[in-house]
């Protein structure tokens, strides 16, 4: 008789524990869903992290650096920007098949490791007249850039700003971009002389493809840094003429 009584007395306690456990689980799921929603909104409208896959932006950026890119505030000449492949800049790649990794990258918990984005420095904005000088420097709207502060160097030897001469005007809604390691970057310079139905078009990045400007290196810890606009770009005047609808290729040669 006592055992029956004990069993009946224990039942409410078991039900109470079950309700508490269900409440904890429900609360945990709601917190997780809320965190995912917030992370997704931040990734969509505020910022996104990317992993640097190559050395085209050395020494400014190194392979495997994690970079935070702001999706607000716009960008300007001299900024380092991440953009979607405008078409044929990147070769074929094998996307990740790990569903967990894909999901975490999508919501912004992990930095994007996709191979469909590139990162370069904006040298020319729409309407800018960009050309190489006789002594191998870059001139934008009549102002010669001093690029010594960010171009790649090794053992005191810095890469040349440009080796193949060119003279162009950036078309409307397009950007002219270059990597800081000019010897390891297949950028806008390299596509100016490509033979196509619309000569030079593939050399310029549509502004609609830009994800945003890089604001900081967030990992590894010994690489923590924020990005500042190189002073030389503050001295570049605005374009004199409205941006043309098509690229103006005043002088281009194959190679870069």
PDB file of C-alpha atoms in Angstrom:
ATOM      1  CA  UNK A   1       0.000   0.000   0.000  1.00  0.00           C
ATOM      2  CA  UNK A   2       2.832   2.365   0.850  1.00  0.00           C
ATOM      3  CA  UNK A   3       4.580   1.739  -2.482  1.00  0.00           C
ATOM      4  CA  UNK A   4       1.417   2.658  -4.342  1.00  0.00           C
ATOM      5  CA  UNK A   5       1.106   5.840  -2.343  1.00  0.00           C
ATOM      6  CA  UNK A   6       4.754   6.737  -3.036  1.00  0.00           C
ATOM      7  CA  UNK A   7       4.224   6.160  -6.762  1.00  0.00           C
ATOM      8  CA  UNK A   8       1.209   8.437  -6.833  1.00  0.00           C
ATOM      9  CA  UNK A   9       3.097  11.115  -4.915  1.00  0.00           C
ATOM     10  CA  UNK A  10       6.070  10.945  -7.352  1.00  0.00           C
ATOM     11  CA  UNK A  11       3.924  11.445 -10.469  1.00  0.00           C
ATOM     12  CA  UNK A  12       3.362  15.201 -10.050  1.00  0.00           C
ATOM     13  CA  UNK A  13       7.088  15.682  -9.455  1.00  0.00           C
ATOM     14  CA  UNK A  14       7.928  13.863 -12.708  1.00  0.00           C
ATOM     15  CA  UNK A  15       5.382  15.940 -14.606  1.00  0.00           C
ATOM     16  CA  UNK A  16       6.768  19.129 -13.070  1.00  0.00           C
ATOM     17  CA  UNK A  17      10.328  18.225 -14.112  1.00  0.00           C
ATOM     18  CA  UNK A  18       9.114  17.359 -17.617  1.00  0.00           C
ATOM     19  CA  UNK A  19       7.406  20.722 -17.964  1.00  0.00           C
ATOM     20  CA  UNK A  20      10.558  22.504 -16.770  1.00  0.00           C
ATOM     21  CA  UNK A  21      12.718  20.558 -19.218  1.00  0.00           C
ATOM     22  CA  UNK A  22      10.338  21.371 -22.071  1.00  0.00           C
ATOM     23  CA  UNK A  23      10.431  25.028 -21.050  1.00  0.00           C
ATOM     24  CA  UNK A  24      14.229  25.056 -21.023  1.00  0.00           C
ATOM     25  CA  UNK A  25      14.392  23.403 -24.433  1.00  0.00           C
ATOM     26  CA  UNK A  26      11.822  25.804 -25.881  1.00  0.00           C
ATOM     27  CA  UNK A  27      13.699  28.786 -24.478  1.00  0.00           C
ATOM     28  CA  UNK A  28      16.976  27.445 -25.880  1.00  0.00           C
ATOM     29  CA  UNK A  29      15.475  26.968 -29.342  1.00  0.00           C
ATOM     30  CA  UNK A  30      13.999  30.481 -29.307  1.00  0.00           C
ATOM     31  CA  UNK A  31      17.358  31.952 -28.255  1.00  0.00           C
ATOM     32  CA  UNK A  32      19.106  30.026 -31.040  1.00  0.00           C
ATOM     33  CA  UNK A  33      16.561  31.159 -33.632  1.00  0.00           C
ATOM     34  CA  UNK A  34      16.882  34.745 -32.434  1.00  0.00           C
ATOM     35  CA  UNK A  35      20.674  34.582 -32.644  1.00  0.00           C
ATOM     36  CA  UNK A  36      20.510  33.197 -36.188  1.00  0.00           C
ATOM     37  CA  UNK A  37      18.057  35.915 -37.257  1.00  0.00           C
ATOM     38  CA  UNK A  38      20.232  38.658 -35.756  1.00  0.00           C
ATOM     39  CA  UNK A  39      23.400  37.200 -37.325  1.00  0.00           C
ATOM     40  CA  UNK A  40      21.682  36.965 -40.713  1.00  0.00           C
ATOM     41  CA  UNK A  41      20.459  40.567 -40.514  1.00  0.00           C
ATOM     42  CA  UNK A  42      23.934  41.767 -39.526  1.00  0.00           C
ATOM     43  CA  UNK A  43      25.483  39.832 -42.407  1.00  0.00           C
ATOM     44  CA  UNK A  44      22.931  41.179 -44.874  1.00  0.00           C
ATOM     45  CA  UNK A  45      22.877  44.839 -43.901  1.00  0.00           C
ATOM     46  CA  UNK A  46      25.865  45.632 -41.667  1.00  0.00           C
ATOM     47  CA  UNK A  47      28.980  43.597 -42.369  1.00  0.00           C
ATOM     48  CA  UNK A  48      30.456  40.301 -43.445  1.00  0.00           C
ATOM     49  CA  UNK A  49      33.753  38.521 -42.873  1.00  0.00           C
ATOM     50  CA  UNK A  50      35.887  37.068 -45.653  1.00  0.00           C
ATOM     51  CA  UNK A  51      38.984  34.879 -45.704  1.00  0.00           C
ATOM     52  CA  UNK A  52      41.815  36.098 -47.947  1.00  0.00           C
ATOM     53  CA  UNK A  53      42.659  33.245 -50.366  1.00  0.00           C
ATOM     54  CA  UNK A  54      45.664  34.639 -52.261  1.00  0.00           C
ATOM     55  CA  UNK A  55      48.626  36.990 -52.077  1.00  0.00           C
ATOM     56  CA  UNK A  56      47.345  39.554 -54.594  1.00  0.00           C
ATOM     57  CA  UNK A  57      46.949  42.203 -51.866  1.00  0.00           C
ATOM     58  CA  UNK A  58      50.217  41.609 -49.971  1.00  0.00           C
ATOM     59  CA  UNK A  59      51.588  43.091 -47.847  1.00  0.00           C
ATOM     60  CA  UNK A  60      48.363  44.891 -46.957  1.00  0.00           C
ATOM     61  CA  UNK A  61      46.569  41.552 -46.678  1.00  0.00           C
ATOM     62  CA  UNK A  62      48.059  38.103 -46.299  1.00  0.00           C
ATOM     63  CA  UNK A  63      46.718  34.651 -47.101  1.00  0.00           C
ATOM     64  CA  UNK A  64      44.207  33.470 -44.452  1.00  0.00           C
ATOM     65  CA  UNK A  65      43.649  36.923 -42.978  1.00  0.00           C
ATOM     66  CA  UNK A  66      40.038  37.373 -41.837  1.00  0.00           C
ATOM     67  CA  UNK A  67      38.695  40.706 -43.052  1.00  0.00           C
ATOM     68  CA  UNK A  68      35.556  42.533 -41.907  1.00  0.00           C
ATOM     69  CA  UNK A  69      33.731  44.255 -44.749  1.00  0.00           C
ATOM     70  CA  UNK A  70      31.165  47.005 -44.084  1.00  0.00           C
ATOM     71  CA  UNK A  71      28.005  46.933 -46.175  1.00  0.00           C
ATOM     72  CA  UNK A  72      27.072  50.526 -45.376  1.00  0.00           C
ATOM     73  CA  UNK A  73      28.781  53.861 -45.852  1.00  0.00           C
ATOM     74  CA  UNK A  74      29.773  53.285 -49.470  1.00  0.00           C
ATOM     75  CA  UNK A  75      33.337  53.347 -50.759  1.00  0.00           C
ATOM     76  CA  UNK A  76      35.730  55.725 -52.448  1.00  0.00           C
ATOM     77  CA  UNK A  77      38.881  55.881 -54.476  1.00  0.00           C
ATOM     78  CA  UNK A  78      41.702  54.237 -52.511  1.00  0.00           C
ATOM     79  CA  UNK A  79      39.484  51.900 -50.493  1.00  0.00           C
ATOM     80  CA  UNK A  80      40.075  48.150 -50.408  1.00  0.00           C
ATOM     81  CA  UNK A  81      36.822  46.522 -51.523  1.00  0.00           C
ATOM     82  CA  UNK A  82      35.387  43.022 -51.809  1.00  0.00           C
ATOM     83  CA  UNK A  83      33.351  42.334 -54.928  1.00  0.00           C
ATOM     84  CA  UNK A  84      31.695  39.462 -56.721  1.00  0.00           C
ATOM     85  CA  UNK A  85      33.523  38.059 -59.720  1.00  0.00           C
ATOM     86  CA  UNK A  86      32.401  40.364 -62.562  1.00  0.00           C
ATOM     87  CA  UNK A  87      32.830  37.503 -65.025  1.00  0.00           C
ATOM     88  CA  UNK A  88      35.735  35.191 -65.891  1.00  0.00           C
ATOM     89  CA  UNK A  89      38.179  36.798 -63.446  1.00  0.00           C
ATOM     90  CA  UNK A  90      38.253  33.588 -61.422  1.00  0.00           C
ATOM     91  CA  UNK A  91      38.825  30.088 -62.719  1.00  0.00           C
ATOM     92  CA  UNK A  92      36.637  27.066 -61.956  1.00  0.00           C
ATOM     93  CA  UNK A  93      36.404  26.142 -58.295  1.00  0.00           C
ATOM     94  CA  UNK A  94      35.023  23.392 -56.083  1.00  0.00           C
ATOM     95  CA  UNK A  95      32.487  24.793 -53.607  1.00  0.00           C
ATOM     96  CA  UNK A  96      32.236  23.423 -50.077  1.00  0.00           C
ATOM     97  CA  UNK A  97      29.800  20.531 -49.634  1.00  0.00           C
ATOM     98  CA  UNK A  98      29.756  20.647 -45.825  1.00  0.00           C
ATOM     99  CA  UNK A  99      26.166  21.702 -44.973  1.00  0.00           C
ATOM    100  CA  UNK A 100      27.066  22.871 -41.457  1.00  0.00           C
ATOM    101  CA  UNK A 101      29.931  25.037 -42.729  1.00  0.00           C
ATOM    102  CA  UNK A 102      27.738  26.460 -45.496  1.00  0.00           C
ATOM    103  CA  UNK A 103      24.982  27.309 -43.006  1.00  0.00           C
ATOM    104  CA  UNK A 104      27.371  28.946 -40.525  1.00  0.00           C
ATOM    105  CA  UNK A 105      28.962  31.003 -43.303  1.00  0.00           C
ATOM    106  CA  UNK A 106      25.526  32.052 -44.543  1.00  0.00           C
ATOM    107  CA  UNK A 107      24.429  33.441 -41.182  1.00  0.00           C
ATOM    108  CA  UNK A 108      27.829  35.039 -40.591  1.00  0.00           C
ATOM    109  CA  UNK A 109      29.077  32.876 -37.729  1.00  0.00           C
ATOM    110  CA  UNK A 110      32.005  31.786 -39.911  1.00  0.00           C
ATOM    111  CA  UNK A 111      33.780  34.058 -42.424  1.00  0.00           C
ATOM    112  CA  UNK A 112      32.941  33.438 -46.059  1.00  0.00           C
ATOM    113  CA  UNK A 113      35.463  31.107 -47.678  1.00  0.00           C
ATOM    114  CA  UNK A 114      33.697  31.066 -51.034  1.00  0.00           C
ATOM    115  CA  UNK A 115      35.707  31.480 -54.198  1.00  0.00           C
ATOM    116  CA  UNK A 116      33.283  33.769 -56.004  1.00  0.00           C
ATOM    117  CA  UNK A 117      34.605  37.008 -54.447  1.00  0.00           C
ATOM    118  CA  UNK A 118      37.775  39.051 -54.962  1.00  0.00           C
ATOM    119  CA  UNK A 119      39.431  41.856 -53.016  1.00  0.00           C
ATOM    120  CA  UNK A 120      41.352  44.747 -54.599  1.00  0.00           C
ATOM    121  CA  UNK A 121      42.052  48.448 -54.147  1.00  0.00           C
ATOM    122  CA  UNK A 122      39.905  50.997 -55.982  1.00  0.00           C
ATOM    123  CA  UNK A 123      42.208  53.102 -58.158  1.00  0.00           C
ATOM    124  CA  UNK A 124      39.651  54.644 -60.503  1.00  0.00           C
ATOM    125  CA  UNK A 125      36.031  55.665 -59.915  1.00  0.00           C
ATOM    126  CA  UNK A 126      33.474  56.274 -62.701  1.00  0.00           C
ATOM    127  CA  UNK A 127      34.712  59.045 -65.002  1.00  0.00           C
ATOM    128  CA  UNK A 128      38.299  58.972 -63.713  1.00  0.00           C
ATOM    129  CA  UNK A 129      41.104  59.337 -66.243  1.00  0.00           C
ATOM    130  CA  UNK A 130      43.673  56.713 -65.211  1.00  0.00           C
ATOM    131  CA  UNK A 131      46.980  56.278 -66.995  1.00  0.00           C
ATOM    132  CA  UNK A 132      50.556  55.162 -66.545  1.00  0.00           C
ATOM    133  CA  UNK A 133      53.302  57.765 -66.602  1.00  0.00           C
ATOM    134  CA  UNK A 134      56.571  57.549 -68.511  1.00  0.00           C
ATOM    135  CA  UNK A 135      58.425  56.719 -65.298  1.00  0.00           C
ATOM    136  CA  UNK A 136      56.091  53.815 -64.462  1.00  0.00           C
ATOM    137  CA  UNK A 137      53.684  55.361 -61.969  1.00  0.00           C
ATOM    138  CA  UNK A 138      49.887  55.653 -61.896  1.00  0.00           C
ATOM    139  CA  UNK A 139      48.197  58.982 -62.560  1.00  0.00           C
ATOM    140  CA  UNK A 140      44.527  59.646 -61.753  1.00  0.00           C
ATOM    141  CA  UNK A 141      42.890  62.823 -63.063  1.00  0.00           C
ATOM    142  CA  UNK A 142      46.301  64.433 -63.424  1.00  0.00           C
ATOM    143  CA  UNK A 143      47.523  63.522 -59.920  1.00  0.00           C
ATOM    144  CA  UNK A 144      50.410  61.039 -59.709  1.00  0.00           C
ATOM    145  CA  UNK A 145      49.876  58.473 -56.954  1.00  0.00           C
ATOM    146  CA  UNK A 146      52.539  57.885 -54.319  1.00  0.00           C
ATOM    147  CA  UNK A 147      51.943  54.177 -53.691  1.00  0.00           C
ATOM    148  CA  UNK A 148      55.019  53.479 -51.594  1.00  0.00           C
ATOM    149  CA  UNK A 149      52.895  53.175 -48.462  1.00  0.00           C
ATOM    150  CA  UNK A 150      51.030  50.053 -49.546  1.00  0.00           C
ATOM    151  CA  UNK A 151      52.638  48.359 -52.560  1.00  0.00           C
ATOM    152  CA  UNK A 152      54.213  44.961 -51.916  1.00  0.00           C
ATOM    153  CA  UNK A 153      57.875  44.963 -50.973  1.00  0.00           C
ATOM    154  CA  UNK A 154      60.343  42.273 -49.987  1.00  0.00           C
ATOM    155  CA  UNK A 155      63.776  42.832 -48.485  1.00  0.00           C
ATOM    156  CA  UNK A 156      63.467  46.537 -49.204  1.00  0.00           C
ATOM    157  CA  UNK A 157      62.612  46.070 -52.874  1.00  0.00           C
ATOM    158  CA  UNK A 158      59.149  47.285 -53.888  1.00  0.00           C
ATOM    159  CA  UNK A 159      57.193  46.116 -56.916  1.00  0.00           C
ATOM    160  CA  UNK A 160      56.744  48.612 -59.737  1.00  0.00           C
ATOM    161  CA  UNK A 161      53.348  50.362 -59.783  1.00  0.00           C
ATOM    162  CA  UNK A 162      52.932  49.475 -63.457  1.00  0.00           C
ATOM    163  CA  UNK A 163      55.058  47.883 -66.166  1.00  0.00           C
ATOM    164  CA  UNK A 164      52.683  47.783 -69.152  1.00  0.00           C
ATOM    165  CA  UNK A 165      51.557  51.272 -70.233  1.00  0.00           C
ATOM    166  CA  UNK A 166      47.874  52.178 -70.484  1.00  0.00           C
ATOM    167  CA  UNK A 167      45.626  55.225 -70.712  1.00  0.00           C
ATOM    168  CA  UNK A 168      41.896  54.877 -70.061  1.00  0.00           C
ATOM    169  CA  UNK A 169      38.741  56.568 -68.784  1.00  0.00           C
ATOM    170  CA  UNK A 170      36.580  54.546 -66.389  1.00  0.00           C
ATOM    171  CA  UNK A 171      32.999  54.138 -67.671  1.00  0.00           C
ATOM    172  CA  UNK A 172      29.817  54.912 -65.744  1.00  0.00           C
ATOM    173  CA  UNK A 173      28.911  52.568 -62.876  1.00  0.00           C
ATOM    174  CA  UNK A 174      32.281  50.816 -63.092  1.00  0.00           C
ATOM    175  CA  UNK A 175      35.517  50.701 -61.089  1.00  0.00           C
ATOM    176  CA  UNK A 176      39.161  50.281 -62.052  1.00  0.00           C
ATOM    177  CA  UNK A 177      40.828  48.101 -59.406  1.00  0.00           C
ATOM    178  CA  UNK A 178      44.357  46.862 -58.746  1.00  0.00           C
ATOM    179  CA  UNK A 179      46.026  44.541 -56.247  1.00  0.00           C
ATOM    180  CA  UNK A 180      48.748  45.902 -53.963  1.00  0.00           C
ATOM    181  CA  UNK A 181      51.058  43.068 -55.053  1.00  0.00           C
ATOM    182  CA  UNK A 182      51.163  44.111 -58.701  1.00  0.00           C
ATOM    183  CA  UNK A 183      53.264  41.088 -59.699  1.00  0.00           C
ATOM    184  CA  UNK A 184      50.709  38.641 -58.265  1.00  0.00           C
ATOM    185  CA  UNK A 185      47.405  40.301 -59.129  1.00  0.00           C
ATOM    186  CA  UNK A 186      45.341  39.632 -62.247  1.00  0.00           C
ATOM    187  CA  UNK A 187      43.347  42.852 -61.979  1.00  0.00           C
ATOM    188  CA  UNK A 188      41.844  45.542 -64.221  1.00  0.00           C
ATOM    189  CA  UNK A 189      45.183  46.240 -65.953  1.00  0.00           C
ATOM    190  CA  UNK A 190      45.419  42.690 -67.229  1.00  0.00           C
ATOM    191  CA  UNK A 191      42.083  42.788 -69.050  1.00  0.00           C
ATOM    192  CA  UNK A 192      42.252  46.117 -70.853  1.00  0.00           C
ATOM    193  CA  UNK A 193      43.478  44.576 -74.102  1.00  0.00           C
ATOM    194  CA  UNK A 194      41.279  41.460 -74.051  1.00  0.00           C
ATOM    195  CA  UNK A 195      39.644  40.839 -77.404  1.00  0.00           C
ATOM    196  CA  UNK A 196      35.867  40.884 -77.043  1.00  0.00           C
ATOM    197  CA  UNK A 197      32.702  42.276 -78.554  1.00  0.00           C
ATOM    198  CA  UNK A 198      33.008  45.235 -76.189  1.00  0.00           C
ATOM    199  CA  UNK A 199      36.751  45.982 -75.892  1.00  0.00           C
ATOM    200  CA  UNK A 200      37.930  46.663 -72.363  1.00  0.00           C
ATOM    201  CA  UNK A 201      34.562  46.019 -70.740  1.00  0.00           C
ATOM    202  CA  UNK A 202      35.769  43.014 -68.732  1.00  0.00           C
ATOM    203  CA  UNK A 203      38.493  45.132 -67.107  1.00  0.00           C
ATOM    204  CA  UNK A 204      36.055  47.186 -65.062  1.00  0.00           C
ATOM    205  CA  UNK A 205      34.080  46.055 -62.015  1.00  0.00           C
ATOM    206  CA  UNK A 206      30.380  47.022 -61.914  1.00  0.00           C
ATOM    207  CA  UNK A 207      29.633  49.019 -58.768  1.00  0.00           C
ATOM    208  CA  UNK A 208      26.610  46.759 -58.275  1.00  0.00           C
ATOM    209  CA  UNK A 209      29.002  43.845 -57.691  1.00  0.00           C
ATOM    210  CA  UNK A 210      30.740  45.505 -54.738  1.00  0.00           C
ATOM    211  CA  UNK A 211      29.945  43.927 -51.362  1.00  0.00           C
ATOM    212  CA  UNK A 212      31.581  46.728 -49.404  1.00  0.00           C
ATOM    213  CA  UNK A 213      34.805  48.309 -48.200  1.00  0.00           C
ATOM    214  CA  UNK A 214      37.168  46.443 -45.884  1.00  0.00           C
ATOM    215  CA  UNK A 215      37.312  48.115 -42.469  1.00  0.00           C
ATOM    216  CA  UNK A 216      39.539  45.815 -40.410  1.00  0.00           C
ATOM    217  CA  UNK A 217      41.622  42.666 -40.205  1.00  0.00           C
ATOM    218  CA  UNK A 218      40.048  40.729 -37.323  1.00  0.00           C
ATOM    219  CA  UNK A 219      42.168  37.559 -37.356  1.00  0.00           C
ATOM    220  CA  UNK A 220      44.780  36.260 -36.655  1.00  0.00           C
ATOM    221  CA  UNK A 221      45.347  38.288 -33.501  1.00  0.00           C
ATOM    222  CA  UNK A 222      48.856  39.361 -34.452  1.00  0.00           C
ATOM    223  CA  UNK A 223      47.413  40.896 -37.640  1.00  0.00           C
ATOM    224  CA  UNK A 224      44.676  43.014 -36.024  1.00  0.00           C
ATOM    225  CA  UNK A 225      44.445  46.337 -37.862  1.00  0.00           C
ATOM    226  CA  UNK A 226      41.998  48.869 -39.258  1.00  0.00           C
ATOM    227  CA  UNK A 227      42.084  50.295 -42.761  1.00  0.00           C
ATOM    228  CA  UNK A 228      42.747  53.963 -43.442  1.00  0.00           C
ATOM    229  CA  UNK A 229      42.612  55.806 -46.741  1.00  0.00           C
ATOM    230  CA  UNK A 230      46.121  56.357 -48.171  1.00  0.00           C
ATOM    231  CA  UNK A 231      46.845  60.085 -48.163  1.00  0.00           C
ATOM    232  CA  UNK A 232      47.812  60.092 -51.836  1.00  0.00           C
ATOM    233  CA  UNK A 233      44.181  59.447 -52.812  1.00  0.00           C
ATOM    234  CA  UNK A 234      42.973  62.516 -50.912  1.00  0.00           C
ATOM    235  CA  UNK A 235      44.978  64.626 -53.347  1.00  0.00           C
ATOM    236  CA  UNK A 236      43.229  63.263 -56.449  1.00  0.00           C
ATOM    237  CA  UNK A 237      40.740  65.766 -57.919  1.00  0.00           C
ATOM    238  CA  UNK A 238      37.295  64.788 -59.126  1.00  0.00           C
ATOM    239  CA  UNK A 239      36.831  63.737 -62.731  1.00  0.00           C
ATOM    240  CA  UNK A 240      36.503  66.683 -65.098  1.00  0.00           C
ATOM    241  CA  UNK A 241      33.988  65.114 -67.479  1.00  0.00           C
ATOM    242  CA  UNK A 242      30.923  62.947 -66.826  1.00  0.00           C
ATOM    243  CA  UNK A 243      31.654  59.232 -66.950  1.00  0.00           C
ATOM    244  CA  UNK A 244      31.245  57.775 -70.453  1.00  0.00           C
ATOM    245  CA  UNK A 245      28.798  54.932 -71.009  1.00  0.00           C
ATOM    246  CA  UNK A 246      31.534  52.763 -72.533  1.00  0.00           C
ATOM    247  CA  UNK A 247      35.218  52.437 -71.574  1.00  0.00           C
ATOM    248  CA  UNK A 248      37.514  54.926 -73.285  1.00  0.00           C
ATOM    249  CA  UNK A 249      40.666  53.024 -74.210  1.00  0.00           C
ATOM    250  CA  UNK A 250      43.052  55.777 -75.248  1.00  0.00           C
ATOM    251  CA  UNK A 251      46.026  53.411 -75.195  1.00  0.00           C
ATOM    252  CA  UNK A 252      46.232  49.789 -74.066  1.00  0.00           C
ATOM    253  CA  UNK A 253      48.699  46.954 -74.563  1.00  0.00           C
ATOM    254  CA  UNK A 254      48.413  43.223 -73.800  1.00  0.00           C
ATOM    255  CA  UNK A 255      49.669  41.999 -70.448  1.00  0.00           C
ATOM    256  CA  UNK A 256      50.053  43.536 -67.026  1.00  0.00           C
TER     257      UNK A 256
END
